[in-house]
JSON list of C-alpha atoms in Angstrom, two decimals:
[
{"chain": "A", "resi": 94, "resn": "MET", "atom": "CA", "xyz": [-0.06, -0.10, 0.00]},
{"chain": "A", "resi": 95, "resn": "THR", "atom": "CA", "xyz": [1.50, 3.65, -0.68]},
{"chain": "A", "resi": 96, "resn": "ASP", "atom": "CA", "xyz": [0.42, 6.67, 0.67]},
{"chain": "A", "resi": 97, "resn": "GLY", "atom": "CA", "xyz": [-0.60, 8.26, -3.06]},
{"chain": "A", "resi": 98, "resn": "THR", "atom": "CA", "xyz": [2.78, 9.47, -3.89]},
{"chain": "A", "resi": 99, "resn": "ARG", "atom": "CA", "xyz": [4.18, 8.37, -7.17]},
{"chain": "A", "resi": 100, "resn": "THR", "atom": "CA", "xyz": [7.20, 6.42, -5.87]},
{"chain": "A", "resi": 101, "resn": "PHE", "atom": "CA", "xyz": [8.50, 3.53, -8.17]},
{"chain": "A", "resi": 102, "resn": "LEU", "atom": "CA", "xyz": [6.68, 0.61, -6.54]},
{"chain": "A", "resi": 103, "resn": "SER", "atom": "CA", "xyz": [3.55, 2.48, -6.93]},
{"chain": "A", "resi": 104, "resn": "ARG", "atom": "CA", "xyz": [4.37, 2.86, -10.69]},
{"chain": "A", "resi": 105, "resn": "LEU", "atom": "CA", "xyz": [5.19, -0.66, -10.96]},
{"chain": "A", "resi": 106, "resn": "ALA", "atom": "CA", "xyz": [2.10, -1.69, -9.36]},
{"chain": "A", "resi": 107, "resn": "ASP", "atom": "CA", "xyz": [-0.20, 0.58, -11.65]},
{"chain": "A", "resi": 108, "resn": "THR", "atom": "CA", "xyz": [1.58, -0.98, -14.64]},
{"chain": "A", "resi": 109, "resn": "VAL", "atom": "CA", "xyz": [0.91, -4.37, -13.42]},
{"chain": "A", "resi": 110, "resn": "GLU", "atom": "CA", "xyz": [-2.70, -3.81, -12.49]},
{"chain": "A", "resi": 111, "resn": "SER", "atom": "CA", "xyz": [-3.03, -1.98, -16.25]},
{"chain": "A", "resi": 112, "resn": "ARG", "atom": "CA", "xyz": [-1.48, -5.22, -17.82]},
{"chain": "A", "resi": 113, "resn": "GLN", "atom": "CA", "xyz": [-3.66, -7.58, -15.91]},
{"chain": "A", "resi": 114, "resn": "VAL", "atom": "CA", "xyz": [-7.19, -5.54, -16.97]},
{"chain": "A", "resi": 115, "resn": "ASP", "atom": "CA", "xyz": [-6.09, -5.51, -20.62]},
{"chain": "A", "resi": 116, "resn": "GLU", "atom": "CA", "xyz": [-5.41, -9.02, -20.38]},
{"chain": "A", "resi": 117, "resn": "ALA", "atom": "CA", "xyz": [-8.74, -9.64, -18.87]},
{"chain": "A", "resi": 118, "resn": "ALA", "atom": "CA", "xyz": [-10.21, -8.06, -21.55]},
{"chain": "A", "resi": 119, "resn": "VAL", "atom": "CA", "xyz": [-8.77, -9.94, -24.30]},
{"chain": "A", "resi": 120, "resn": "ILE", "atom": "CA", "xyz": [-9.77, -13.41, -22.59]},
{"chain": "A", "resi": 121, "resn": "LEU", "atom": "CA", "xyz": [-13.12, -12.02, -22.29]},
{"chain": "A", "resi": 122, "resn": "SER", "atom": "CA", "xyz": [-13.30, -11.07, -26.11]},
{"chain": "A", "resi": 123, "resn": "LEU", "atom": "CA", "xyz": [-12.04, -14.81, -26.84]},
{"chain": "A", "resi": 124, "resn": "ALA", "atom": "CA", "xyz": [-14.56, -16.15, -24.49]},
{"chain": "A", "resi": 125, "resn": "LYS", "atom": "CA", "xyz": [-17.50, -15.00, -25.52]},
{"chain": "A", "resi": 126, "resn": "PRO", "atom": "CA", "xyz": [-17.58, -16.68, -29.08]},
{"chain": "A", "resi": 127, "resn": "MET", "atom": "CA", "xyz": [-16.73, -19.78, -27.44]},
{"chain": "A", "resi": 128, "resn": "VAL", "atom": "CA", "xyz": [-19.85, -19.86, -24.90]},
{"chain": "A", "resi": 129, "resn": "GLU", "atom": "CA", "xyz": [-22.37, -18.82, -27.53]},
{"chain": "A", "resi": 130, "resn": "ASP", "atom": "CA", "xyz": [-25.40, -21.15, -28.74]},
{"chain": "A", "resi": 131, "resn": "GLY", "atom": "CA", "xyz": [-23.94, -23.15, -31.82]},
{"chain": "A", "resi": 132, "resn": "ALA", "atom": "CA", "xyz": [-20.18, -23.17, -30.32]},
{"chain": "A", "resi": 133, "resn": "ASP", "atom": "CA", "xyz": [-18.87, -26.50, -30.71]},
{"chain": "A", "resi": 134, "resn": "LEU", "atom": "CA", "xyz": [-16.38, -27.11, -28.26]},
{"chain": "A", "resi": 135, "resn": "THR", "atom": "CA", "xyz": [-14.60, -29.86, -26.57]},
{"chain": "A", "resi": 136, "resn": "ALA", "atom": "CA", "xyz": [-14.45, -30.23, -22.98]},
{"chain": "A", "resi": 137, "resn": "PRO", "atom": "CA", "xyz": [-10.91, -29.70, -22.62]},
{"chain": "A", "resi": 138, "resn": "GLU", "atom": "CA", "xyz": [-11.38, -26.28, -24.86]},
{"chain": "A", "resi": 139, "resn": "LEU", "atom": "CA", "xyz": [-14.24, -25.45, -22.24]},
{"chain": "A", "resi": 140, "resn": "ARG", "atom": "CA", "xyz": [-11.97, -26.33, -19.24]},
{"chain": "A", "resi": 141, "resn": "TRP", "atom": "CA", "xyz": [-9.09, -23.72, -20.93]},
{"chain": "A", "resi": 142, "resn": "ILE", "atom": "CA", "xyz": [-11.15, -20.60, -21.54]},
{"chain": "A", "resi": 143, "resn": "ALA", "atom": "CA", "xyz": [-13.11, -21.42, -17.88]},
{"chain": "A", "resi": 144, "resn": "SER", "atom": "CA", "xyz": [-9.41, -21.44, -16.64]},
{"chain": "A", "resi": 145, "resn": "ARG", "atom": "CA", "xyz": [-8.42, -18.23, -18.19]},
{"chain": "A", "resi": 146, "resn": "LEU", "atom": "CA", "xyz": [-11.55, -16.37, -17.02]},
{"chain": "A", "resi": 147, "resn": "VAL", "atom": "CA", "xyz": [-11.13, -17.65, -13.24]},
{"chain": "A", "resi": 148, "resn": "GLU", "atom": "CA", "xyz": [-7.31, -16.33, -13.44]},
{"chain": "A", "resi": 149, "resn": "SER", "atom": "CA", "xyz": [-8.47, -13.07, -15.23]},
{"chain": "A", "resi": 150, "resn": "LEU", "atom": "CA", "xyz": [-11.59, -12.46, -12.56]},
{"chain": "A", "resi": 151, "resn": "THR", "atom": "CA", "xyz": [-9.07, -13.43, -9.70]},
{"chain": "A", "resi": 152, "resn": "ASP", "atom": "CA", "xyz": [-6.47, -10.74, -10.80]},
{"chain": "A", "resi": 153, "resn": "VAL", "atom": "CA", "xyz": [-9.21, -8.33, -11.40]},
{"chain": "A", "resi": 154, "resn": "LEU", "atom": "CA", "xyz": [-10.94, -8.79, -8.20]},
{"chain": "A", "resi": 155, "resn": "ASN", "atom": "CA", "xyz": [-7.52, -8.30, -6.50]},
{"chain": "A", "resi": 156, "resn": "ILE", "atom": "CA", "xyz": [-7.05, -5.00, -8.18]},
{"chain": "A", "resi": 157, "resn": "ALA", "atom": "CA", "xyz": [-10.38, -3.98, -6.86]},
{"chain": "A", "resi": 158, "resn": "GLU", "atom": "CA", "xyz": [-9.95, -4.93, -3.52]},
{"chain": "A", "resi": 159, "resn": "SER", "atom": "CA", "xyz": [-6.43, -3.46, -3.03]},
{"chain": "A", "resi": 160, "resn": "ARG", "atom": "CA", "xyz": [-7.64, -0.30, -4.82]},
{"chain": "A", "resi": 161, "resn": "GLY", "atom": "CA", "xyz": [-10.40, -0.29, -2.33]},
{"chain": "A", "resi": 162, "resn": "LEU", "atom": "CA", "xyz": [-8.37, -0.27, 0.29]},
{"chain": "A", "resi": 163, "resn": "ARG", "atom": "CA", "xyz": [-6.49, 2.84, -1.00]},
{"chain": "A", "resi": 164, "resn": "LEU", "atom": "CA", "xyz": [-10.03, 4.78, -1.06]},
{"chain": "A", "resi": 165, "resn": "PRO", "atom": "CA", "xyz": [-11.16, 7.12, 1.99]},
{"chain": "A", "resi": 166, "resn": "PRO", "atom": "CA", "xyz": [-14.04, 6.08, 3.67]},
{"chain": "A", "resi": 167, "resn": "TYR", "atom": "CA", "xyz": [-17.33, 7.50, 2.84]},
{"chain": "A", "resi": 168, "resn": "GLU", "atom": "CA", "xyz": [-18.09, 10.43, 5.16]},
{"chain": "A", "resi": 169, "resn": "ALA", "atom": "CA", "xyz": [-21.16, 8.78, 6.19]},
{"chain": "A", "resi": 170, "resn": "GLU", "atom": "CA", "xyz": [-19.19, 5.58, 7.11]},
{"chain": "A", "resi": 171, "resn": "ALA", "atom": "CA", "xyz": [-16.67, 8.14, 8.92]},
{"chain": "A", "resi": 172, "resn": "GLU", "atom": "CA", "xyz": [-19.72, 9.31, 11.11]},
{"chain": "A", "resi": 173, "resn": "GLY", "atom": "CA", "xyz": [-21.15, 5.71, 11.91]},
{"chain": "A", "resi": 174, "resn": "GLU", "atom": "CA", "xyz": [-23.91, 6.14, 9.50]},
{"chain": "A", "resi": 175, "resn": "GLN", "atom": "CA", "xyz": [-24.98, 3.66, 6.65]},
{"chain": "A", "resi": 176, "resn": "PRO", "atom": "CA", "xyz": [-23.38, 4.42, 3.32]},
{"chain": "A", "resi": 177, "resn": "PRO", "atom": "CA", "xyz": [-25.73, 5.00, 0.49]},
{"chain": "A", "resi": 178, "resn": "ARG", "atom": "CA", "xyz": [-26.71, 1.48, -1.56]},
{"chain": "A", "resi": 179, "resn": "SER", "atom": "CA", "xyz": [-25.62, 1.47, -5.37]}
]
Protein backbone atom coordinates (compact mmCIF):
# COMPACT_ATOMS: atom_id res chain seq x y z
CA MET A 1 0.00 0.00 0.00
CA THR A 2 1.30 3.47 -0.77
CA ASP A 3 0.41 6.89 0.56
CA GLY A 4 -0.62 8.17 -2.86
CA THR A 5 2.82 9.36 -3.90
CA ARG A 6 4.24 8.42 -7.30
CA THR A 7 7.02 6.13 -6.15
CA PHE A 8 8.73 3.51 -8.26
CA LEU A 9 6.78 0.80 -6.47
CA SER A 10 3.40 2.49 -6.96
CA ARG A 11 4.12 3.06 -10.67
CA LEU A 12 5.17 -0.57 -11.05
CA ALA A 13 1.98 -1.74 -9.33
CA ASP A 14 -0.11 0.52 -11.60
CA THR A 15 1.63 -0.94 -14.67
CA VAL A 16 1.06 -4.53 -13.55
CA GLU A 17 -2.60 -3.82 -12.72
CA SER A 18 -3.13 -2.14 -16.08
CA ARG A 19 -1.70 -5.14 -17.91
CA GLN A 20 -3.85 -7.54 -15.89
CA VAL A 21 -7.00 -5.59 -16.75
CA ASP A 22 -6.00 -5.44 -20.43
CA GLU A 23 -5.37 -9.21 -20.44
CA ALA A 24 -8.76 -9.80 -18.82
CA ALA A 25 -10.43 -7.79 -21.60
CA VAL A 26 -8.66 -9.88 -24.26
CA ILE A 27 -9.63 -13.15 -22.56
CA LEU A 28 -13.23 -11.99 -22.29
CA SER A 29 -13.30 -11.15 -26.00
CA LEU A 30 -11.97 -14.64 -26.78
CA ALA A 31 -14.41 -16.35 -24.40
CA LYS A 32 -17.60 -14.72 -25.67
CA PRO A 33 -17.78 -16.59 -29.00
CA MET A 34 -16.66 -19.80 -27.29
CA VAL A 35 -19.74 -19.91 -25.07
CA GLU A 36 -22.38 -18.71 -27.55
CA ASP A 37 -25.13 -21.03 -28.70
CA GLY A 38 -23.88 -23.17 -31.53
CA ALA A 39 -20.24 -23.10 -30.45
CA ASP A 40 -18.82 -26.58 -30.91
CA LEU A 41 -16.12 -26.90 -28.28
CA THR A 42 -14.57 -29.89 -26.66
CA ALA A 43 -14.47 -30.33 -22.91
CA PRO A 44 -10.72 -29.50 -22.79
CA GLU A 45 -11.34 -26.27 -24.74
CA LEU A 46 -14.12 -25.25 -22.36
CA ARG A 47 -11.92 -26.04 -19.34
CA TRP A 48 -9.12 -23.97 -20.88
CA ILE A 49 -11.26 -20.87 -21.38
CA ALA A 50 -12.91 -21.33 -17.97
CA SER A 51 -9.46 -21.48 -16.37
CA ARG A 52 -8.35 -18.30 -18.14
CA LEU A 53 -11.56 -16.55 -17.07
CA VAL A 54 -11.05 -17.62 -13.45
CA GLU A 55 -7.46 -16.36 -13.53
CA SER A 56 -8.53 -13.02 -14.99
CA LEU A 57 -11.43 -12.59 -12.59
CA THR A 58 -9.10 -13.34 -9.67
CA ASP A 59 -6.63 -10.70 -10.88
CA VAL A 60 -9.33 -8.07 -11.39
CA LEU A 61 -10.92 -8.77 -7.99
CA ASN A 62 -7.51 -8.50 -6.33
CA ILE A 63 -7.01 -5.14 -8.05
CA ALA A 64 -10.45 -3.94 -6.95
CA GLU A 65 -9.82 -5.03 -3.37
CA SER A 66 -6.38 -3.42 -3.33
CA ARG A 67 -7.70 -0.18 -4.79
CA GLY A 68 -10.65 -0.23 -2.41
CA LEU A 69 -8.26 -0.34 0.54
CA ARG A 70 -6.66 2.86 -0.77
CA LEU A 71 -9.90 4.82 -1.11
CA PRO A 72 -10.89 7.05 1.77
CA PRO A 73 -14.13 6.01 3.50
CA TYR A 74 -17.39 7.76 2.70
CA GLU A 75 -18.14 10.62 5.04
CA ALA A 76 -21.26 8.77 6.23
CA GLU A 77 -19.15 5.73 7.18
CA ALA A 78 -16.71 7.92 9.03
CA GLU A 79 -19.57 9.32 11.11
CA GLY A 80 -21.02 5.87 11.84
CA GLU A 81 -23.95 6.10 9.39
CA GLN A 82 -24.84 3.57 6.71
CA PRO A 83 -23.31 4.29 3.28
CA PRO A 84 -25.73 4.84 0.39
CA ARG A 85 -26.57 1.72 -1.61
CA SER A 86 -25.78 1.69 -5.31
